[in-house]
Coordinates of C-alpha atoms and ligand atoms in Angstrom, one line a residue:
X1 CA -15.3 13.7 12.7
X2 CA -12.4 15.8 11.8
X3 CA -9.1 14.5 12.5
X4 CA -5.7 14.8 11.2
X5 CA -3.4 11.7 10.1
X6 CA 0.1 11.6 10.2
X7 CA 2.0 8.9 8.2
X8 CA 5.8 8.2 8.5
X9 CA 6.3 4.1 8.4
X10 CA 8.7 4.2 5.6
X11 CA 10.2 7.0 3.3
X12 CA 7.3 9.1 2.7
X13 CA 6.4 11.9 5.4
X14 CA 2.4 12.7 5.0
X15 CA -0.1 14.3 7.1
X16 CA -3.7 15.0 6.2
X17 CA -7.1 16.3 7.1
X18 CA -10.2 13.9 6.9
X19 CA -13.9 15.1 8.1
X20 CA -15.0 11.2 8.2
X21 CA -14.9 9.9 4.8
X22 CA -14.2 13.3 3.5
X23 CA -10.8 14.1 2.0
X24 CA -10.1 18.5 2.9
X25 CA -5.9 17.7 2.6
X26 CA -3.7 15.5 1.4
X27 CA 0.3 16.5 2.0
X28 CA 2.9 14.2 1.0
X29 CA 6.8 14.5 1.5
X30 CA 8.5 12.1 -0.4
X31 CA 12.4 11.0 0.5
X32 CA 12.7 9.0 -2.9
X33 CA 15.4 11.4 -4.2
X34 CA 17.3 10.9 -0.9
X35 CA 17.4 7.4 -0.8
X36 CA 17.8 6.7 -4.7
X37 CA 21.5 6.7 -4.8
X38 CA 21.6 3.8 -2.6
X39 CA 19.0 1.5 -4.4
X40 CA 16.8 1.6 -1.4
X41 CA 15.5 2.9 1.8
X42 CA 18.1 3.8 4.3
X43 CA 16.8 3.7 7.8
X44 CA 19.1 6.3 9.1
X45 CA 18.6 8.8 6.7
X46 CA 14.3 8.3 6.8
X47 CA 14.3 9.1 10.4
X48 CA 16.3 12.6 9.6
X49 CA 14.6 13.5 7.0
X50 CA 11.1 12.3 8.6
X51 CA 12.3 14.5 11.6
X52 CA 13.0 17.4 9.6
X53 CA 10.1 17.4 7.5
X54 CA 7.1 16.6 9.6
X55 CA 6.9 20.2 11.1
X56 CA 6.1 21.5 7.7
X57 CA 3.9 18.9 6.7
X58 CA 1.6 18.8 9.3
X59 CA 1.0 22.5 9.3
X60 CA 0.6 22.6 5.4
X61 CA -2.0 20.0 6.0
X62 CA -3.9 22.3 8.6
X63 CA -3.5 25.2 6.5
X64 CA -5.1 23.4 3.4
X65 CA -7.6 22.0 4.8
X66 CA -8.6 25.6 6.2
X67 CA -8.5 23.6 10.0
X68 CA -6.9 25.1 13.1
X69 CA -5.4 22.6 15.8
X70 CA -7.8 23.5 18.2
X71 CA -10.9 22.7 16.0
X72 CA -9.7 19.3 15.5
X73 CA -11.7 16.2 17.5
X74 CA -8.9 13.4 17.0
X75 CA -5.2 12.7 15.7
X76 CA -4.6 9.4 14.0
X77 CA -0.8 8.2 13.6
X78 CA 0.5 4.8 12.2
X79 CA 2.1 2.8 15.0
X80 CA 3.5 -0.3 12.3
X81 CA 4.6 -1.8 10.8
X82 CA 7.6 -0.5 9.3
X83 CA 11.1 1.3 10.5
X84 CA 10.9 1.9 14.2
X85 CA 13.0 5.0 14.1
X86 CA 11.0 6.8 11.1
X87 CA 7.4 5.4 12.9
X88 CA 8.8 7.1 16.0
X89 CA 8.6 10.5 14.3
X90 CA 5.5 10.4 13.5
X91 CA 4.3 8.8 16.7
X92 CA 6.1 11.9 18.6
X93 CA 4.6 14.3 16.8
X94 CA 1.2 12.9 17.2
X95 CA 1.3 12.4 20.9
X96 CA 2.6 16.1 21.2
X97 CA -0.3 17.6 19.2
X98 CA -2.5 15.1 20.8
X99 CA -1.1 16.3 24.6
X100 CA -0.9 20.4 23.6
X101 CA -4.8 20.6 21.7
X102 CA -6.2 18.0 24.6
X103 CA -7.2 16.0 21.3
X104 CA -8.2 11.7 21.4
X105 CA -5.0 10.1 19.9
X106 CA -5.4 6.9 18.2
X107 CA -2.3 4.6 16.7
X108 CA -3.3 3.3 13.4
X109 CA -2.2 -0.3 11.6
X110 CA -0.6 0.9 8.1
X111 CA -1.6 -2.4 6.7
X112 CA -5.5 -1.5 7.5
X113 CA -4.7 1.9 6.3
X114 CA -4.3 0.7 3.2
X115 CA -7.4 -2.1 3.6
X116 CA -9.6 1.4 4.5
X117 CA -8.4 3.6 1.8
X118 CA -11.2 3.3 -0.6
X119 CA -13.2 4.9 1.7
X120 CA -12.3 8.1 0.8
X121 CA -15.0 8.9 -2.0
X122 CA -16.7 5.0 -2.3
X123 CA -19.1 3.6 0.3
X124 CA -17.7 0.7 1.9
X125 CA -19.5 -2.6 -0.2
X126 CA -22.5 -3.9 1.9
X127 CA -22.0 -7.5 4.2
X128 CA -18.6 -9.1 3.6
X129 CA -15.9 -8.2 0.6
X130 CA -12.4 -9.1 -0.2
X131 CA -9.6 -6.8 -0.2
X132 CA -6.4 -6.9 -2.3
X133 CA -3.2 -5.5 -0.7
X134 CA -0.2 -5.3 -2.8
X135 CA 2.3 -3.2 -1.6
X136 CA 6.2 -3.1 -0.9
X137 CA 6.3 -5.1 1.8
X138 CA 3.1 -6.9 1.4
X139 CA 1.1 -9.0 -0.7
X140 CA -2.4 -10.3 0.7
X141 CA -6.0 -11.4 0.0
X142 CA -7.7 -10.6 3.3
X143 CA -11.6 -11.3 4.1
X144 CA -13.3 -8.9 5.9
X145 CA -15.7 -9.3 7.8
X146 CA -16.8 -5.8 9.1
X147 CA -14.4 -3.2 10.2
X148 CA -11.7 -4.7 11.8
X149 CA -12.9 -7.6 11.2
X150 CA -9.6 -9.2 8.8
X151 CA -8.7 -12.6 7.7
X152 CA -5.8 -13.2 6.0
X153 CA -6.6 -15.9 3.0
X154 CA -3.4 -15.6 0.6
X155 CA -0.1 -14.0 1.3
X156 CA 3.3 -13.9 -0.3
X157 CA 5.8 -16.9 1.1
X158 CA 8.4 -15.1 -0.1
X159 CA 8.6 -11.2 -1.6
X160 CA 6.1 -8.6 -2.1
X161 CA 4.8 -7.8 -5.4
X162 CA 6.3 -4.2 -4.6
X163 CA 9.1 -5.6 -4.0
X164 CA 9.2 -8.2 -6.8
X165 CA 9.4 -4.8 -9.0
X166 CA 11.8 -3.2 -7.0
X167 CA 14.4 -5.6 -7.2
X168 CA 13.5 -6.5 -11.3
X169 CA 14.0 -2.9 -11.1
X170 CA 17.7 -3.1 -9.9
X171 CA 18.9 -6.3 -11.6
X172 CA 18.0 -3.9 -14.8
X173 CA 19.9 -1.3 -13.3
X174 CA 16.4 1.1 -13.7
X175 CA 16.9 2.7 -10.1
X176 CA 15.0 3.0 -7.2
X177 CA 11.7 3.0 -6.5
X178 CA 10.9 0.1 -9.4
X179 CA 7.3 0.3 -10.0
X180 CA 7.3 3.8 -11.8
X181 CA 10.0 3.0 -14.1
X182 CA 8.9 -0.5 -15.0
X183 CA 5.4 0.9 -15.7
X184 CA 6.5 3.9 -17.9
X185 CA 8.6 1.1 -19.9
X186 CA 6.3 -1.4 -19.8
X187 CA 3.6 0.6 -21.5
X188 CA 5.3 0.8 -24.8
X189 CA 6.7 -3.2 -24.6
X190 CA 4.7 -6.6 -26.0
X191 CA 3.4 -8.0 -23.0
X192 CA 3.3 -11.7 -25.1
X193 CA 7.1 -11.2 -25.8
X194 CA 8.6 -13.5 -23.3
X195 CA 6.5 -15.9 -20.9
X196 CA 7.8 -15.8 -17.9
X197 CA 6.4 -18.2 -14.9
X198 CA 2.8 -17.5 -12.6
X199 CA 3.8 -19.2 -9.6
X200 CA 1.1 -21.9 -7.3
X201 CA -1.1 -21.9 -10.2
X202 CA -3.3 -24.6 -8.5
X203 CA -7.3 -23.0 -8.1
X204 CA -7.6 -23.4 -5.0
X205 CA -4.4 -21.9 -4.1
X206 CA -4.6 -18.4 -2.6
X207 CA -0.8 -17.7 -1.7
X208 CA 1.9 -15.6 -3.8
X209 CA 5.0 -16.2 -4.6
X210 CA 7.3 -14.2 -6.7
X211 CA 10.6 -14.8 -6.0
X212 CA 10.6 -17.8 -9.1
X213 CA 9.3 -14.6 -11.3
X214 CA 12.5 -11.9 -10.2
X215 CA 14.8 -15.1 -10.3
X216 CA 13.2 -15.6 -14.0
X217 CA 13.8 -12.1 -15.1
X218 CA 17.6 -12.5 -14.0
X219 CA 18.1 -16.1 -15.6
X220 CA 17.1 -14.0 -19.1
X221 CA 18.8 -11.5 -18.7
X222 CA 22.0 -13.8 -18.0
X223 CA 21.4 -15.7 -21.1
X224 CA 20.2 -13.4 -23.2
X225 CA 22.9 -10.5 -21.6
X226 CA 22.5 -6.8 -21.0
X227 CA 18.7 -5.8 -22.2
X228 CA 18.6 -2.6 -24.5
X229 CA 16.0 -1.0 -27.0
X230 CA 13.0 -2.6 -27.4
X231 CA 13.9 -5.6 -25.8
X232 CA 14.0 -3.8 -22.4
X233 CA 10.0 -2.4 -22.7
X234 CA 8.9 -5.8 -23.7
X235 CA 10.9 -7.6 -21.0
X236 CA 9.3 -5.3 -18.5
X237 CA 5.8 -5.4 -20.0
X238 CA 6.2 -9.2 -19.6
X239 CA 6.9 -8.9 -16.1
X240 CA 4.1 -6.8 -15.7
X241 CA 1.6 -9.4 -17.3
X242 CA 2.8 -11.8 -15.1
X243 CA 2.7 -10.2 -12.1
X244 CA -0.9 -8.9 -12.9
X245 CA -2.2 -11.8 -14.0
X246 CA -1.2 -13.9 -10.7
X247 CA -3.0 -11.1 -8.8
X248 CA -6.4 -10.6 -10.6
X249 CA -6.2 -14.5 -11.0
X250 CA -5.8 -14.8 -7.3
X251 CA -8.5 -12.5 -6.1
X252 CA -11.0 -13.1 -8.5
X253 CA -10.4 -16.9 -7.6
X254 CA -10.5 -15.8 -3.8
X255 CA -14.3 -14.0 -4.3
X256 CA -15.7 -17.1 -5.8
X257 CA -13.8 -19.2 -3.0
X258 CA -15.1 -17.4 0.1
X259 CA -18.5 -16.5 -2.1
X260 CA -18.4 -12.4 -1.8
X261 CA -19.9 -9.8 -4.3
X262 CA -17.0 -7.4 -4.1
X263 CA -13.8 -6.9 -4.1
X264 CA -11.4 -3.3 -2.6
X265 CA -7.6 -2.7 -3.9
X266 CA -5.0 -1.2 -2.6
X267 CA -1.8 0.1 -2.0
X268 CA 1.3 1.0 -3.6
X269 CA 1.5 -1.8 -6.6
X270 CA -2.4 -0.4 -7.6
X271 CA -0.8 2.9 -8.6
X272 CA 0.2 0.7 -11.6
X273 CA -2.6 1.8 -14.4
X274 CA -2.3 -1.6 -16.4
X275 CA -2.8 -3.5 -13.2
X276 CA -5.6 -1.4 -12.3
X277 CA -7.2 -1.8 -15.5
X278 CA -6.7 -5.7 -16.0
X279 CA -8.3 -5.8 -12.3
X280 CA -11.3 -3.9 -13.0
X281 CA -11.9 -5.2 -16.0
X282 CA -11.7 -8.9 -15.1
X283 CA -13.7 -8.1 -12.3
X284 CA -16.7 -6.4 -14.0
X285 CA -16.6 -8.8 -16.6
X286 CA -17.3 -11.8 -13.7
X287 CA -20.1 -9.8 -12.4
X288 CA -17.9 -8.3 -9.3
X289 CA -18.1 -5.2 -7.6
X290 CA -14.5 -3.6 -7.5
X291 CA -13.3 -0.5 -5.9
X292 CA -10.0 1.1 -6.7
X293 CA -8.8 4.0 -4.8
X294 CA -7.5 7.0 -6.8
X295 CA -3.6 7.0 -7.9
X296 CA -2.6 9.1 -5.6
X297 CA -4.2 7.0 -2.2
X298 CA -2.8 3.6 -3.2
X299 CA 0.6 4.6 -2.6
X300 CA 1.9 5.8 1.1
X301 CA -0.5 8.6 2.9
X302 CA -1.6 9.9 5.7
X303 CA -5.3 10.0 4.4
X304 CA -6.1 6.9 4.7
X305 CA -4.3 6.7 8.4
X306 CA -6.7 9.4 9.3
X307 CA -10.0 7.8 7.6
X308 CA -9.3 4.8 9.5
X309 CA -8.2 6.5 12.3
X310 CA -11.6 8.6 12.4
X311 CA -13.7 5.4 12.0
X312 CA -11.8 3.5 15.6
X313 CA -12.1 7.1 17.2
X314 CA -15.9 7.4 16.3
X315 CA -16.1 3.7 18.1
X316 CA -14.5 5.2 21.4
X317 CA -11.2 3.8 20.9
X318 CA -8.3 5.6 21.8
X319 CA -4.5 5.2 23.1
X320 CA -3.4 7.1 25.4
X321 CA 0.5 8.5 25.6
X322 CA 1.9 4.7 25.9
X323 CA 1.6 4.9 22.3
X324 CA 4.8 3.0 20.8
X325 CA 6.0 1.9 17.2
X326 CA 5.3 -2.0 16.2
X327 CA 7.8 -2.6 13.5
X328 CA 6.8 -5.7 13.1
X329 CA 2.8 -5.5 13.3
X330 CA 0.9 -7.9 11.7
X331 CA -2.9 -7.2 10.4
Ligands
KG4_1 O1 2.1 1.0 -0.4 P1 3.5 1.6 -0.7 O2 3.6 3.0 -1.2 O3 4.4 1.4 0.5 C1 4.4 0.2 1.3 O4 3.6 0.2 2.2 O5 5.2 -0.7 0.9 O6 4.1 0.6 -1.9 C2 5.4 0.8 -2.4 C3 5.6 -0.2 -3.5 C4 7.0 -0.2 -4.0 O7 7.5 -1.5 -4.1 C5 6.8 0.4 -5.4 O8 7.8 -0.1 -6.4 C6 5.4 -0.1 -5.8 O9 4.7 0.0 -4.6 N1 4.8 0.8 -6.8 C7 4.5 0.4 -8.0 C8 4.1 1.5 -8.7 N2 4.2 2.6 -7.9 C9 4.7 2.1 -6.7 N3 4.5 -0.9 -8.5 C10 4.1 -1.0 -9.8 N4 3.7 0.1 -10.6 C11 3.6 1.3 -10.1 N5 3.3 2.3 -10.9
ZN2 ZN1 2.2 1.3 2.4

């Protein structure tokens, strides 16, 4: 089924072109330059630039994927969660496509999105598999049962793992977003330099937390005062570690729990190579199936909006032009 995606829940503005499973485009806008100087996403200026941008996107999207409007058979949009005014773009956009090529419109959850992004290139694992969804605003282990099918196990009580390096990020005064930067530092640092805390340790314990790890960071820094040189790529190597041990802990801990064969990552925190790698590798070495998506489909996309989106569709779901934002949508 081909159908186009359109993605605009946060600061990135992306449209693409799925057939099924079967990646033809991939367009992503990003607004991180815009919203840098302010150490964070400002609402205001996402909606503008969403508005100004999608136009653009969406037809480069077409054009690479050789597709015409009319040849379409669906449009997928996210519908939440995330900034109602930026959602709204992309919600308009898709209803008025959806309206002018007489087209089956279906809102999309970001979160499973995300969940349904290895699905571009992998088969989905047969029976039941756990999925691991670190992102900025997010941090889960979530069963599933079947296509959506999803039951939340472990979340964050407090920050994201996104966010945990965002704000690390800031306290260092490395910028905005922080994952890049602490990664790119990180990968020249000694990850045994300083031990810093993995939070609800217990086994049986599925939730997150990392506010005790960003809190850690900033007591050292306090004591130990401004971090230069080398001391700056081992602290952020060691708050790397610990954030990627917690997670492969957790969701290899979570597979044995709930007795599944394999396990699906995602989203933006798995654009992180050395989490990726610790993750497969732990995983293989227990015996576990574990799909990754590529780099460039864990972090915000309109691909995996529209793979989802094509999978409901093909199931004769559909919304019709009540279609509204859900800031605040849960999984
Ligand atoms: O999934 P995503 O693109 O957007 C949300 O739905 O939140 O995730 C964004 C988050 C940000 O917190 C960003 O710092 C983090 O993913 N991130 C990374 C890396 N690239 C992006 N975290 C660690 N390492 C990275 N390379
Ligand atoms: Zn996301």
């Amino acid at each position: 089924m081909l159908v186009l995606g359109i993605e605009s829940s946060c600061d990135e503005t992306a449209a693409a072109v799925v057939d099924g499973t079967q990646l033809l485009s991939n367009i992503v806008s990003s607004q991180v330059k815009i919203h840098e100087p302010y150490g964070g996403v400002v609402p205001e200026l996402a909606s503008r630039h969403h508005l100004k941008n999608i136009t653009v996107v969406v037809q480069q999207a077409l054009s690479g994927a050789g597709v015409r409007l009319d040849q379409l058979e669906g449009v997928a949009v996210t519908r939440g969660p995330g900034l109602v005014g930026a959602l709204l773009v992309g919600i308009q956009m898709a209803k008025a496509l959806a309206y002018v090529a007489d087209l089956p419109l279906i809102g999309v959850n970001h979160l499973e999105g995300h969940l349904q992004s290895f699905r571009l290139g992998t088969d989905p694992p047969v029976g039941r598999y756990l999925a691991l969804l670190v992102s900025g605003g997010h941090t889960m282990l979530v069963l599933v049962e079947g296509f959506g099918h999803y039951r939340i196990i472990g979340r964050s009580r407090d920050d994201a793992a996104g966010e945990a390096f965002d704000k690390v990020a800031k306290l260092l005064g490395l910028g905005y977003p922080g994952g890049p930067v602490i990664e790119a530092l990180a990968a020249t640092g000694d990850a045994g330099a300083i031990h810093f805390p993995r939070a609800l340790p217990r086994r049986d314990e599925l939730d997150f937390s990392f506010s005790g790890l960003k809190t850690a960071v900033a007591n050292h820094v306090r004591e130990h005062g401004a971090v230069t040189g080398h001391s700056l790529n081992d602290l952020c190597a060691s708050f790397q570690a610990a954030v990627a041990d917690v997670l492969v802990r957790k969701a290899i801990r979570a597979v044995r729990i709930h007795r599944v064969n394999a396990l699906v990552a995602a989203g933006g925190v798995l654009a992180n190579t050395a989490i990726r790698a610790a993750l497969v590798h732990e995983a293989s070495r227990e015996g576990i199936s574990v799909r990754v998506p590529p780099i460039d489909l864990c972090t915000d996309n309109a691909a995996m909006i529209a793979a989802a989106g094509a999978e409901h569709l093909v199931r004769g779901e559909r919304d019709d032009m009540a279609l509204n934002a859900s800031p605040r949508l849960s999984l």
